[in-house]
Short mmCIF file of C-alpha atoms in Angstrom, two decimals:
data_model
loop_
_atom_site.label_atom_id
_atom_site.label_comp_id
_atom_site.label_asym_id
_atom_site.label_seq_id
_atom_site.Cartn_x
_atom_site.Cartn_y
_atom_site.Cartn_z
CA UNK W 18 -0.46 0.39 0.10
CA UNK W 19 0.65 3.34 -0.05
CA UNK W 20 0.82 6.49 1.96
CA UNK W 21 1.85 9.51 2.67
CA UNK W 22 2.36 11.81 4.88
CA UNK W 23 5.32 10.70 6.59
CA UNK W 24 6.54 12.60 9.95
CA UNK W 25 9.54 10.68 10.54
CA UNK W 26 11.51 7.32 9.33
CA UNK W 27 14.50 5.83 10.53
CA UNK W 28 16.56 2.90 9.29
CA UNK W 29 19.37 1.46 10.35
CA UNK W 30 22.19 -0.67 8.54
CA UNK W 31 24.05 -3.49 10.45
CA UNK W 32 27.30 -5.78 8.15
CA UNK W 33 26.88 -8.20 10.68
CA UNK W 34 31.25 -8.49 10.39
CA UNK W 35 32.15 -12.31 11.84
CA UNK W 36 35.52 -11.97 13.38
CA UNK W 37 37.38 -15.03 14.35
CA UNK W 38 41.09 -15.17 15.21
CA UNK W 39 44.00 -17.22 12.67
CA UNK W 40 44.75 -20.05 13.25
CA UNK W 41 48.22 -20.81 15.90
CA UNK W 42 48.56 -16.90 17.00
CA UNK W 43 46.59 -14.66 19.03
CA UNK W 44 46.32 -12.41 16.39
CA UNK W 45 42.47 -12.14 14.83
CA UNK W 46 41.92 -13.09 11.05
CA UNK W 47 40.54 -10.04 8.26
CA UNK W 48 37.00 -9.50 9.00
CA UNK W 49 34.47 -10.92 7.43
CA UNK W 50 30.88 -9.24 6.54
CA UNK W 51 28.18 -11.48 7.43
CA UNK W 52 24.30 -11.01 6.63
CA UNK W 53 23.59 -7.07 6.21
CA UNK W 54 20.14 -6.62 8.33
CA UNK W 55 18.49 -3.31 8.25
CA UNK W 56 15.47 -2.16 11.00
CA UNK W 57 13.85 0.21 9.95
CA UNK W 58 10.86 2.11 11.62
CA UNK W 59 8.31 4.86 9.90
CA UNK W 60 5.38 6.96 11.68
CA UNK W 61 3.12 8.13 9.10
CA UNK W 62 -0.29 10.59 9.29
CA UNK W 63 -3.48 8.32 7.68
CA UNK W 64 -7.03 8.43 7.43
CA UNK W 65 -8.07 6.58 9.59
CA UNK W 66 -9.70 4.44 7.27
CA UNK W 67 -6.56 3.48 5.86
CA UNK W 68 -5.15 2.75 9.07
CA UNK W 69 -7.95 0.30 9.89
CA UNK W 70 -7.49 -0.96 6.40
CA UNK W 71 -3.33 -1.44 7.07
CA UNK W 72 -3.90 -3.42 9.83
CA UNK W 73 -6.67 -5.43 9.12
CA UNK W 74 -4.83 -6.49 5.53
CA UNK W 75 -1.35 -7.18 8.91
CA UNK W 76 -3.51 -9.35 10.69
CA UNK W 77 -5.22 -10.93 7.83
CA UNK W 78 -8.26 -10.55 9.20
CA UNK W 79 -10.51 -7.69 10.76
CA UNK W 80 -9.81 -6.00 13.80
CA UNK W 81 -7.78 -9.62 15.28
CA UNK W 82 -4.07 -11.79 14.06
CA UNK W 83 -4.45 -14.86 12.87
CA UNK W 84 -3.44 -17.48 14.29
CA UNK W 85 -0.84 -18.34 11.56
CA UNK W 86 0.52 -16.08 9.35
CA UNK W 87 -1.21 -17.21 5.60
CA UNK W 88 -3.04 -14.27 4.62
CA UNK W 89 -1.29 -12.31 6.55
CA UNK W 90 1.31 -9.86 6.23
CA UNK W 91 2.29 -10.28 8.92
CA UNK W 92 6.36 -12.09 8.93
CA UNK W 93 6.42 -12.14 4.87
CA UNK W 94 8.66 -10.77 3.20
CA UNK W 95 8.28 -7.95 0.86
CA UNK W 96 10.54 -5.29 -1.25
CA UNK W 97 10.24 -1.54 -0.76
CA UNK W 98 10.91 1.50 -2.89
CA UNK W 99 11.34 4.69 -1.16
CA UNK W 100 11.75 8.26 -2.89
CA UNK W 101 12.36 11.47 -1.32
CA UNK W 102 13.42 14.75 -2.87
CA UNK W 103 13.54 18.21 -1.60
CA UNK W 104 14.14 21.34 -3.51
CA UNK W 105 12.99 22.74 -6.71
CA UNK W 106 12.68 21.62 -10.50
CA UNK W 107 16.26 22.65 -11.23
CA UNK W 108 18.21 21.70 -7.82
CA UNK W 109 16.65 18.39 -6.44
CA UNK W 110 18.49 16.37 -4.04
CA UNK W 111 17.08 13.06 -4.07
CA UNK W 112 17.39 10.06 -2.98
CA UNK W 113 16.47 6.19 -2.79
CA UNK W 114 16.37 3.89 -0.51
CA UNK W 115 15.24 -0.03 -1.74
CA UNK W 116 15.09 -3.05 0.74
CA UNK W 117 13.77 -6.07 -0.13
CA UNK W 118 13.29 -8.86 2.16
CA UNK W 119 11.17 -6.44 4.41
CA UNK W 120 8.82 -7.85 7.23
CA UNK W 121 6.51 -6.16 9.19
CA UNK W 122 7.44 -6.87 13.14
CA UNK W 123 4.77 -4.97 14.32
CA UNK W 124 2.09 -1.88 14.47
CA UNK W 125 1.84 0.58 16.76
CA UNK W 126 -2.23 1.37 17.45
CA UNK W 127 -3.17 4.68 16.13
CA UNK W 128 -3.34 8.32 17.72
CA UNK W 129 -6.09 10.00 16.87
CA UNK W 130 -5.72 13.52 16.86
CA UNK W 131 -9.28 14.53 17.07
CA UNK W 132 -9.96 16.11 13.51
CA UNK W 133 -11.06 15.09 10.26
CA UNK W 134 -10.66 11.07 11.77
CA UNK W 135 -6.82 11.69 11.46
CA UNK W 136 -5.13 9.52 12.56
CA UNK W 137 -0.46 8.93 13.50
CA UNK W 138 0.22 5.16 13.32
CA UNK W 139 4.02 3.73 13.55
CA UNK W 140 4.79 0.92 10.99
CA UNK W 141 8.41 -1.47 12.65
CA UNK W 142 10.15 -3.93 11.28
CA UNK W 143 13.49 -5.02 9.66
CA UNK W 144 14.72 -6.72 6.41
CA UNK W 145 17.22 -8.99 5.59
CA UNK W 146 18.83 -7.72 2.02
CA UNK W 147 19.15 -4.84 -0.23
CA UNK W 148 17.71 -4.20 -4.72
CA UNK W 149 20.57 -5.53 -6.72
CA UNK W 150 22.67 -5.04 -3.41
CA UNK W 151 22.23 -1.63 -3.80
CA UNK W 152 20.64 -0.30 -0.49
CA UNK W 153 21.17 3.97 -0.75
CA UNK W 154 20.69 5.69 -3.92
CA UNK W 155 21.55 9.69 -3.27
CA UNK W 156 22.17 12.60 -6.38
CA UNK W 157 21.18 16.11 -7.39
CA UNK W 158 19.97 17.08 -10.32
CA UNK W 159 21.25 19.63 -12.00
#
């Protein structure tokens, strides 16, 4: 689903270095990269109806989780593209975050602003991959 009104977002990256000692010495070997892991969190402002739809898709049914993940977004991997831009048409600064194997771990309870059925909702998740091994890309249009 596409959601606008992002209030805040955070993404973390861990290369999970594997460190082990050299054979028959006190020194360590050159650290090796392990499986990359990305953690992320996004807080969005949206209409209450959209929040309800997202929650129900996450659970796989209305108002409560299924006993299994069948039919629910929980535990399933997806692909995510986030595009950001700042500036005017001639000097845009752009960034893309492209991660895959994304799992939504939790969705926070919607916080009602009290007007026009607008709510604030937080999503937390993780990922273990990047599209074409390029997770982050940024540039300036001149």
